[in-house]
PDB file of C-alpha atoms in Angstrom:
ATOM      1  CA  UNK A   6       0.986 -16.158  13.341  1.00 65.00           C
ATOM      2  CA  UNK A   7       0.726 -16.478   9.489  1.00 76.00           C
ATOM      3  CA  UNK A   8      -0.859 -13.261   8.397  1.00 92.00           C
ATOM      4  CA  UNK A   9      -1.031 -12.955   4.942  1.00 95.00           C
ATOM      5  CA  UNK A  10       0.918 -15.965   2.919  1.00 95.00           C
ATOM      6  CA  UNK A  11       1.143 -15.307  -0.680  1.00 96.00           C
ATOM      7  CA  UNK A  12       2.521 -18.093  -3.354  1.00 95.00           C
ATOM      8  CA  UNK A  13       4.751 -18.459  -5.268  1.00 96.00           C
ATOM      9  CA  UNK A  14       6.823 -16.101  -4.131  1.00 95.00           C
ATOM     10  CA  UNK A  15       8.925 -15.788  -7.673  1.00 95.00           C
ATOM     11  CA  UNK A  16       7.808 -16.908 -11.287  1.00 96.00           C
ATOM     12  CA  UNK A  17       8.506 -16.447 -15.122  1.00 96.00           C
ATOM     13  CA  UNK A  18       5.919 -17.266 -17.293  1.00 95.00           C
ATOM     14  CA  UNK A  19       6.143 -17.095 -21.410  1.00 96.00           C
ATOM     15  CA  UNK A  20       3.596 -14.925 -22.839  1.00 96.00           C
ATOM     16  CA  UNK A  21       0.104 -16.411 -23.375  1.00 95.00           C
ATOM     17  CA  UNK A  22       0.327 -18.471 -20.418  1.00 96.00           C
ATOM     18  CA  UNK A  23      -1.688 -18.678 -17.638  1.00 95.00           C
ATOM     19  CA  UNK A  24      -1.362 -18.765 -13.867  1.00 95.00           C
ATOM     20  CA  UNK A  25      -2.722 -18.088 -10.871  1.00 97.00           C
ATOM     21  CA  UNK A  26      -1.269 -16.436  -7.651  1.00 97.00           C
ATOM     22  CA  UNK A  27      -2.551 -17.692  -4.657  1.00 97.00           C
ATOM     23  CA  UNK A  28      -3.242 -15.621  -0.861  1.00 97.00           C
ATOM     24  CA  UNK A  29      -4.495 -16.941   2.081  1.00 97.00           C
ATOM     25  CA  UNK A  30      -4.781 -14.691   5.093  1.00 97.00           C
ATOM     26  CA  UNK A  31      -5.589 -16.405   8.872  1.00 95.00           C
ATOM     27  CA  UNK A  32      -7.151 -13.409  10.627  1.00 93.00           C
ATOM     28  CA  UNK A  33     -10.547 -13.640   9.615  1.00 92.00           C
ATOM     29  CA  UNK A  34     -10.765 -10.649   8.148  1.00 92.00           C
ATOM     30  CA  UNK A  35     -13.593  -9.704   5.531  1.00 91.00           C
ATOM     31  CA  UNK A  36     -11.327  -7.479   3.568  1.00 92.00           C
ATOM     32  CA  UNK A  37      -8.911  -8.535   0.544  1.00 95.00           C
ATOM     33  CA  UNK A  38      -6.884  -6.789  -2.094  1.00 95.00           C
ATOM     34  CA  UNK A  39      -4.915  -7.124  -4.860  1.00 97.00           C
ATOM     35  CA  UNK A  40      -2.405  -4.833  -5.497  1.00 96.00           C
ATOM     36  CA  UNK A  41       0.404  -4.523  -8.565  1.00 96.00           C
ATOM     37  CA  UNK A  42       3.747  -2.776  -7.848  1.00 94.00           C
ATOM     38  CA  UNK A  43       5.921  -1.787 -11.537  1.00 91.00           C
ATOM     39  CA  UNK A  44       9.460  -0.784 -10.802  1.00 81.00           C
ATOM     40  CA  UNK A  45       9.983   2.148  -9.550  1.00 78.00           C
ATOM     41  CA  UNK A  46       5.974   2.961  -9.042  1.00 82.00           C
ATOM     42  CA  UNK A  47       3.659   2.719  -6.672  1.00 88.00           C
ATOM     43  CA  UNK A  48       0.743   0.258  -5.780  1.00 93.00           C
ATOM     44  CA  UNK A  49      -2.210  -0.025  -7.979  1.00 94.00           C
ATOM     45  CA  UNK A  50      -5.447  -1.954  -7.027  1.00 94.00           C
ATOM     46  CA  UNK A  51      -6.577  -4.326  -9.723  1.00 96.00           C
ATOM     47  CA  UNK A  52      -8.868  -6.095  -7.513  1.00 96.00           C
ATOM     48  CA  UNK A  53     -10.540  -6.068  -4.204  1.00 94.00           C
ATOM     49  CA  UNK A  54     -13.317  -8.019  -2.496  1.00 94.00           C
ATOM     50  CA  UNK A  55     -15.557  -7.244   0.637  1.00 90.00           C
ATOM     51  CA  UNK A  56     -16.274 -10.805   2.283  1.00 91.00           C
ATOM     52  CA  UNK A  57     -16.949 -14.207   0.620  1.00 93.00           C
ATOM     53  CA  UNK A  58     -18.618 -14.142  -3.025  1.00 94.00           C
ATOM     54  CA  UNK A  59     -18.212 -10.370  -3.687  1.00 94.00           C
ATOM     55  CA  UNK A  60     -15.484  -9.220  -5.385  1.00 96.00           C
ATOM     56  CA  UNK A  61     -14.947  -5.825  -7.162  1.00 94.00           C
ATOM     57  CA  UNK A  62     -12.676  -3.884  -9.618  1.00 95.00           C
ATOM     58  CA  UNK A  63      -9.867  -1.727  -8.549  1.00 93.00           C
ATOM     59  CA  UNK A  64      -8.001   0.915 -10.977  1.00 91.00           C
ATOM     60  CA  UNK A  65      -6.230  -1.705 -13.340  1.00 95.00           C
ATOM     61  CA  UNK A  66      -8.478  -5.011 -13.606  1.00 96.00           C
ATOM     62  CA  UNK A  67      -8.056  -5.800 -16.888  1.00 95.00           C
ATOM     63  CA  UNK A  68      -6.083  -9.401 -17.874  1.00 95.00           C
ATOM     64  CA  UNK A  69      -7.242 -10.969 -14.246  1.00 97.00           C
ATOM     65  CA  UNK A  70      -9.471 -12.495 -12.937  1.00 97.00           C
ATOM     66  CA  UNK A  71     -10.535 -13.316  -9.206  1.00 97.00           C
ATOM     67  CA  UNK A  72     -12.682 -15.279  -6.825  1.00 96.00           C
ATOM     68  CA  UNK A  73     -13.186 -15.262  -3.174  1.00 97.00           C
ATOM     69  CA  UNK A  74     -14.857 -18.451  -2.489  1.00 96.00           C
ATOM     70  CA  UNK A  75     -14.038 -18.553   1.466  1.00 96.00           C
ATOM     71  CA  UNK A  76     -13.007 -15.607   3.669  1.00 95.00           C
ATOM     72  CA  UNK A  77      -9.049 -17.145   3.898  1.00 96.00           C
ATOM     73  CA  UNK A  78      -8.931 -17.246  -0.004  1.00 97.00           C
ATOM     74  CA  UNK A  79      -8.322 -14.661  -2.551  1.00 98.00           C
ATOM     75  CA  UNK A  80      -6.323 -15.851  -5.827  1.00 98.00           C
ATOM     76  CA  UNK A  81      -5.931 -13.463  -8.531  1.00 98.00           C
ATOM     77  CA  UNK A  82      -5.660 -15.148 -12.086  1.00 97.00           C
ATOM     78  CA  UNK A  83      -4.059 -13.904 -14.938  1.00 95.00           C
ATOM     79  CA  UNK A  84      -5.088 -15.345 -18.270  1.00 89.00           C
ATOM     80  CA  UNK A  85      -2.716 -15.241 -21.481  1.00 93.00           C
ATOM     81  CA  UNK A  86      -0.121 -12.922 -19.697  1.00 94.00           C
ATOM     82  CA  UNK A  87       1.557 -10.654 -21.934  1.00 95.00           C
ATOM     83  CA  UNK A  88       4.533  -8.631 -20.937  1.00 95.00           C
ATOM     84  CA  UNK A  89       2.880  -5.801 -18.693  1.00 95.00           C
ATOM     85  CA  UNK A  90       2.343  -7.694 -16.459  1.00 96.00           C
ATOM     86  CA  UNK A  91       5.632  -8.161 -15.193  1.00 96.00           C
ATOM     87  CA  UNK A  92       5.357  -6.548 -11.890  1.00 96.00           C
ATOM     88  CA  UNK A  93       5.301  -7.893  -8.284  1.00 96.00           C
ATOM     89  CA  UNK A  94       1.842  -8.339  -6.424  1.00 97.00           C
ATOM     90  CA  UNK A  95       0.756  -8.037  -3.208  1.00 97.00           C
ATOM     91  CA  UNK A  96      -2.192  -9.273  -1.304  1.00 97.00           C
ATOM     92  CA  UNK A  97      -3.381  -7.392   1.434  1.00 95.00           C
ATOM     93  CA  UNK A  98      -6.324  -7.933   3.727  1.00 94.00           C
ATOM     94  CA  UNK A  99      -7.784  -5.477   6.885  1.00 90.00           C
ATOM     95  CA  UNK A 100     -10.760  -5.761   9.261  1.00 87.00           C
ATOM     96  CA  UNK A 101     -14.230  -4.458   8.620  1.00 79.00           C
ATOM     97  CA  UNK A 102     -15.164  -1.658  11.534  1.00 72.00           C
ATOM     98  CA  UNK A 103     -18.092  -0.394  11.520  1.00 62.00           C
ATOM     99  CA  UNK A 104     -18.607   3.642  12.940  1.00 59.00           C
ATOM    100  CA  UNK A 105     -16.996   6.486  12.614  1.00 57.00           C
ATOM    101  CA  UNK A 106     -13.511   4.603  11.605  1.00 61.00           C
ATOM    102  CA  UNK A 107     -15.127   2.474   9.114  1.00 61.00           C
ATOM    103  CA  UNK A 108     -12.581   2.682   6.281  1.00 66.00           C
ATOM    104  CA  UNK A 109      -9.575   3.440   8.400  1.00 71.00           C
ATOM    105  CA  UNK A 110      -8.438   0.031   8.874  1.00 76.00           C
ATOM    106  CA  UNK A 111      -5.023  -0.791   8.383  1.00 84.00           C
ATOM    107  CA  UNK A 112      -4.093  -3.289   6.113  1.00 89.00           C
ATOM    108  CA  UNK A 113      -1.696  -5.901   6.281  1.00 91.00           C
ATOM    109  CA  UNK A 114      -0.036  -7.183   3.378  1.00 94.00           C
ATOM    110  CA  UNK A 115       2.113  -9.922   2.039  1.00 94.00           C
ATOM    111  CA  UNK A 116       6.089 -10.379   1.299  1.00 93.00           C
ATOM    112  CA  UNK A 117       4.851 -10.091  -2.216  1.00 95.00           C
ATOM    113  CA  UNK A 118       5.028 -12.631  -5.477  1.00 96.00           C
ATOM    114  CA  UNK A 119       7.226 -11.349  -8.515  1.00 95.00           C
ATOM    115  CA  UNK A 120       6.671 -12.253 -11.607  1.00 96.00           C
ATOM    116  CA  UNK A 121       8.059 -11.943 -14.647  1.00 96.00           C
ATOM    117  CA  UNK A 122       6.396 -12.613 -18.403  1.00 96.00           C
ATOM    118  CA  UNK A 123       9.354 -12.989 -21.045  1.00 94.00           C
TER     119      UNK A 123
ATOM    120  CA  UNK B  26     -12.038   9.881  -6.173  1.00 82.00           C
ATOM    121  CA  UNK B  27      -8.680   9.980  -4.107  1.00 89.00           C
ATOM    122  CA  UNK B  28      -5.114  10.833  -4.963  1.00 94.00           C
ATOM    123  CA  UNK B  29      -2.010  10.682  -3.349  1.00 95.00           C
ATOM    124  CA  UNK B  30       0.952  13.035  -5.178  1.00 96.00           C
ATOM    125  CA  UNK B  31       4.220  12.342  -3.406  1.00 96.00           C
ATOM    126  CA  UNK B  32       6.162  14.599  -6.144  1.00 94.00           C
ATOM    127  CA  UNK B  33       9.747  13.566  -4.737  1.00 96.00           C
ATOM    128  CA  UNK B  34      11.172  10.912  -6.579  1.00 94.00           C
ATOM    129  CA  UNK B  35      13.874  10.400  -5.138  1.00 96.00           C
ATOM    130  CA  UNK B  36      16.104  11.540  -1.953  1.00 97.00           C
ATOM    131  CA  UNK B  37      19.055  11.535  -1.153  1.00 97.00           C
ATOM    132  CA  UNK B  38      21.161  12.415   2.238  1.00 97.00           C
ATOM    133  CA  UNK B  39      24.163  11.584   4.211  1.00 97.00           C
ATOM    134  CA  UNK B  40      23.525   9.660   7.581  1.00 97.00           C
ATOM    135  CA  UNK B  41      22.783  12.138  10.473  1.00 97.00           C
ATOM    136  CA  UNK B  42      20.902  14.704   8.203  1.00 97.00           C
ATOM    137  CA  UNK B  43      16.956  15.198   8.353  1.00 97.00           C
ATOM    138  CA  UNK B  44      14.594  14.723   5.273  1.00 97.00           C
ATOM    139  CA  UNK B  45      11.248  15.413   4.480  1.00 97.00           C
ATOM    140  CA  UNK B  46       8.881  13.248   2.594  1.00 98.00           C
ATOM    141  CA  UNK B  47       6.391  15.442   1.165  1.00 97.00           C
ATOM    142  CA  UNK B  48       2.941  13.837   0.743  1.00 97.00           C
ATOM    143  CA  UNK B  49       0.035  16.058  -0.851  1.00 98.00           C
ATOM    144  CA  UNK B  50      -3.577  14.271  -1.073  1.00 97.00           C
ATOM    145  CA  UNK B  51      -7.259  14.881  -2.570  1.00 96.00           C
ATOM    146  CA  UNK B  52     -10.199  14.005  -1.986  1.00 94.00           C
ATOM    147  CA  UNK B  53     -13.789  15.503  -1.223  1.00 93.00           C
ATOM    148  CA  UNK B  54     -14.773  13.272   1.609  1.00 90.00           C
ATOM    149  CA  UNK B  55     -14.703  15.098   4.972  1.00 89.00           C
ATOM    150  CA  UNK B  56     -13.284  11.982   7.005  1.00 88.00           C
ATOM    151  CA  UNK B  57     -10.216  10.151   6.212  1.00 91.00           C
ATOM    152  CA  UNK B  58      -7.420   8.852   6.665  1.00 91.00           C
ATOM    153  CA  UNK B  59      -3.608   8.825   5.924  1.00 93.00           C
ATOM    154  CA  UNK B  60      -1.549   6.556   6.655  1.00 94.00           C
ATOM    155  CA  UNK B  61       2.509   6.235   5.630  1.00 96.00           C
ATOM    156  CA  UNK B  62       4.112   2.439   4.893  1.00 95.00           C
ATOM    157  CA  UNK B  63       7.881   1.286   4.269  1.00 96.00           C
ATOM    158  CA  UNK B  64       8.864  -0.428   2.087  1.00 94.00           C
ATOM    159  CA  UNK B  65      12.992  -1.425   2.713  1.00 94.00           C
ATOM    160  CA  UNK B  66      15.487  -3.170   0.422  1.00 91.00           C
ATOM    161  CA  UNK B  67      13.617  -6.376   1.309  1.00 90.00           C
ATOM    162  CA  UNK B  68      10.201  -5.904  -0.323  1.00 89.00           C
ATOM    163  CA  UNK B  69       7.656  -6.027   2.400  1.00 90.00           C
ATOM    164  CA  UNK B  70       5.135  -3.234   3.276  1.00 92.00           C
ATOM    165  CA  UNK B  71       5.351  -1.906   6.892  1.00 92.00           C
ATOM    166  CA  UNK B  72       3.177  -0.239   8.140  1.00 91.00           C
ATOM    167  CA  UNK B  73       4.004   2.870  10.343  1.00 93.00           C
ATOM    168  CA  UNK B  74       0.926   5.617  11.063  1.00 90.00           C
ATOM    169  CA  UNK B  75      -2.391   6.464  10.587  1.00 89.00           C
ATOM    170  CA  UNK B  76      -3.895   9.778  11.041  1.00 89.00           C
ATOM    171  CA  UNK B  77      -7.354  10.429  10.980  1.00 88.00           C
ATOM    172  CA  UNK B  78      -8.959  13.811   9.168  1.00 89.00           C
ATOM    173  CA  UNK B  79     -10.534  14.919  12.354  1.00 86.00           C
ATOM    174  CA  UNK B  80      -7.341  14.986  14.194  1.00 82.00           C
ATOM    175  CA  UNK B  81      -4.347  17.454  12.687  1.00 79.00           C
ATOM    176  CA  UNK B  82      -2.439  17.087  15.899  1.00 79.00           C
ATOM    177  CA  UNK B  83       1.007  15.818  14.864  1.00 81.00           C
ATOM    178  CA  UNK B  84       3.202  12.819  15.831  1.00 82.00           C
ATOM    179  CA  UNK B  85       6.615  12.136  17.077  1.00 84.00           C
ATOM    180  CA  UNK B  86       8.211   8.781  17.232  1.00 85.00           C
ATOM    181  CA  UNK B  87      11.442   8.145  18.254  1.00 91.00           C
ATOM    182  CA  UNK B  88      12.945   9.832  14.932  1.00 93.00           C
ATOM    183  CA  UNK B  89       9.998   9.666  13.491  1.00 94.00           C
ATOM    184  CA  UNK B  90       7.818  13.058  12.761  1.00 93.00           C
ATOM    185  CA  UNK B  91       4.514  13.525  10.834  1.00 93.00           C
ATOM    186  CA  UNK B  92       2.762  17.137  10.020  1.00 93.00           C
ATOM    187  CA  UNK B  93      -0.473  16.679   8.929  1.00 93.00           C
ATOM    188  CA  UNK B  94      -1.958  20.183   7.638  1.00 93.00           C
ATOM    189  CA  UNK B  95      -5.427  19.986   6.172  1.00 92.00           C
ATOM    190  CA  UNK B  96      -5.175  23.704   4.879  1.00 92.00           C
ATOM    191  CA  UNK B  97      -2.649  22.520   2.532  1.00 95.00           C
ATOM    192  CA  UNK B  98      -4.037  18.874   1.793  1.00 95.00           C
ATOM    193  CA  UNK B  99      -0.591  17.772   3.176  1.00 96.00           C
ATOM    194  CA  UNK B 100       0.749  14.551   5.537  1.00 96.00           C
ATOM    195  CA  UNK B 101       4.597  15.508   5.961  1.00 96.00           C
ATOM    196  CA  UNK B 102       7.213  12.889   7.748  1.00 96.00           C
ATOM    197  CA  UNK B 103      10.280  13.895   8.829  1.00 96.00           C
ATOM    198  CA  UNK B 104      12.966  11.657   9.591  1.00 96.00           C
ATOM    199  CA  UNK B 105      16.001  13.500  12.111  1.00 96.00           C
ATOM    200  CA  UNK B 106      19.228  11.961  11.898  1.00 96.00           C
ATOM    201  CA  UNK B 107      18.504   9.645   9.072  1.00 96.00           C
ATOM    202  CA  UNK B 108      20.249   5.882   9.374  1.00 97.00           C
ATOM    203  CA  UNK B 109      21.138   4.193   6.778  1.00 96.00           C
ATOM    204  CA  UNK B 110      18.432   1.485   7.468  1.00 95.00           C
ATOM    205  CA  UNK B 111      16.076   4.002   6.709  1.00 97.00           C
ATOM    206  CA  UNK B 112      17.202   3.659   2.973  1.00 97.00           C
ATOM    207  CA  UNK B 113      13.456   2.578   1.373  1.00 97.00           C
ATOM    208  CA  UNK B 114      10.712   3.667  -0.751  1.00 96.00           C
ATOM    209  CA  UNK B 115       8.553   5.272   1.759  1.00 97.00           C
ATOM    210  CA  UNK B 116       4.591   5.391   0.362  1.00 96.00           C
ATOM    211  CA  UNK B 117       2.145   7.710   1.330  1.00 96.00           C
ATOM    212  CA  UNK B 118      -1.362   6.510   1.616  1.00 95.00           C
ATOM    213  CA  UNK B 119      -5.738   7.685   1.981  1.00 94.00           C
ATOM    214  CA  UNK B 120      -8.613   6.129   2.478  1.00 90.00           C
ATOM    215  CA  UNK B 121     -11.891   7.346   2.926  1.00 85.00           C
ATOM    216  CA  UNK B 122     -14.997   6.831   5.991  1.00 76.00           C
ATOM    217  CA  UNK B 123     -17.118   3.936   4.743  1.00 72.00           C
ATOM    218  CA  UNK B 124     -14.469   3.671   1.619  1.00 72.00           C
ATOM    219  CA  UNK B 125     -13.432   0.045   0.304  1.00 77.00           C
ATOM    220  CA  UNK B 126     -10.056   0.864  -1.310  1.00 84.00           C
ATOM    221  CA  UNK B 127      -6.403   2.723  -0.031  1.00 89.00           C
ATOM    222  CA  UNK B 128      -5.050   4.716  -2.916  1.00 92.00           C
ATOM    223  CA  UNK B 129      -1.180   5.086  -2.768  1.00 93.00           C
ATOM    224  CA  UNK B 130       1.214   7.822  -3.922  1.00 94.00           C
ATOM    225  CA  UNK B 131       4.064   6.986  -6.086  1.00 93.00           C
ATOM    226  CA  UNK B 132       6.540   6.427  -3.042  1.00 95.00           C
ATOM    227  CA  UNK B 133       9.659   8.159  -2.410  1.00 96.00           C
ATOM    228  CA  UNK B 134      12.735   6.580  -2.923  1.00 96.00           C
ATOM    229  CA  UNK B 135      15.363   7.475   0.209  1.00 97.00           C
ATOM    230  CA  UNK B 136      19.130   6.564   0.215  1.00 97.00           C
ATOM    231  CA  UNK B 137      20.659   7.481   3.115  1.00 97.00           C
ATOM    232  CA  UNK B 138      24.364   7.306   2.380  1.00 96.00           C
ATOM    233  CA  UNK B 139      26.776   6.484   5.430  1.00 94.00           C
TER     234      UNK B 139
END
């Protein structure tokens, strides 16, 4: 039982670079996110996406990109990375349920990717 | 929009003592939820509760203890006779009904010293 598999799970990247992080979760689930973690802080949403081919902006979007092409699928880009954005990222991803606890879904996240732009 | 203040940095204590994680929230939706996660030495995110807005009674697990007030916009946890594998940064989390996102607190930061 996979869950949610992030990659990689460590990088350093020199600024201006590119790359993109990759998540796959295996429960079906209609709901991803993307979340940054800065030492020492908490977990801010850059990006987060409802089901396949809508995706939306969380609190601190800007320098990434994403695209949720199947429901497994979420990668979050980063294009010419500069040094804030050394952090480590998690996916997460939760059910959709409908009623009266429609938003109280847990999520489930993964181990995390940390990377580091020198 | 939501916010999560967990004002305590930091926290110290000596195995067998009891802490309190404070967690304050806001927000003007009516239903929501709270929910706490760990996060240990490791990295991962565990989760451990959810509490929903319509439902203050509180929660005992094992050493685990949650007081959820909604007079004072608080979701408490209590840990008695801390471990030292409770050292973590312990996050305090809402959502809201019908709401896409889960807004985090800062986290706490508890060392439990043998």
């Amino acid at each position: 039982n996979a869950g949610v598999t992030q990659t990689p799970k460590f990088r350093i990247l020199k600024i201006g670079q590119s790359m993109t992080l990759q998540c796959t979760q295996d429960m079906n689930h209609n709901y991803m996110y993307w979340y940054r973690q800065d030492p020492g802080m908490g977990l801010k949403l850059i990006y987060y996406s409802v089901g396949a081919g809508i995706t939306d902006k969380g609190e601190v979007p800007n320098g990434y990109n994403v695209s949720r092409s199947t429901t497994e699928d979420f990668p979050l880009r980063l294009e010419l990375a500069a040094p804030s954005q050394t952090s480590v990222y998690f996916c997460a991803s939760r059910p959709v349920e409908a009623g009266y606890l429609s938003g109280a879904n847990v999520l489930t996240f993964g181990a995390g990717s940390r990377l580091t732009v020198l | 929009a939501q916010k999560v203040t967990q004002a305590q940095t930091e926290i110290s204590v000596v195995e067998k003592e009891d802490v309190t994680l404070d967690c304050v929230y806001e927000t003007r939706d009516t239903t929501y939820y709270l929910f706490w996660y760990k996060q240990p030495p490791s990295g991962e995110l565990v989760f451990l509760i959810r509490r929903n807005s319509f439902d203050e009674q509180n929660e005992i697990s094992g050493r685990y203890s949650w007081n959820f007030q909604k007079s004072t916009s608080s979701f408490n946890f209590t840990i008695t006779a801390s471990q030292v594998v409770d050292s973590a940064v312990y996050f305090c989390a809402l959502s809201v009904r019908a709401g896409n996102m889960l807004t985090f607190g800062g986290g706490t930061r508890l060392m439990v010293k043998p």
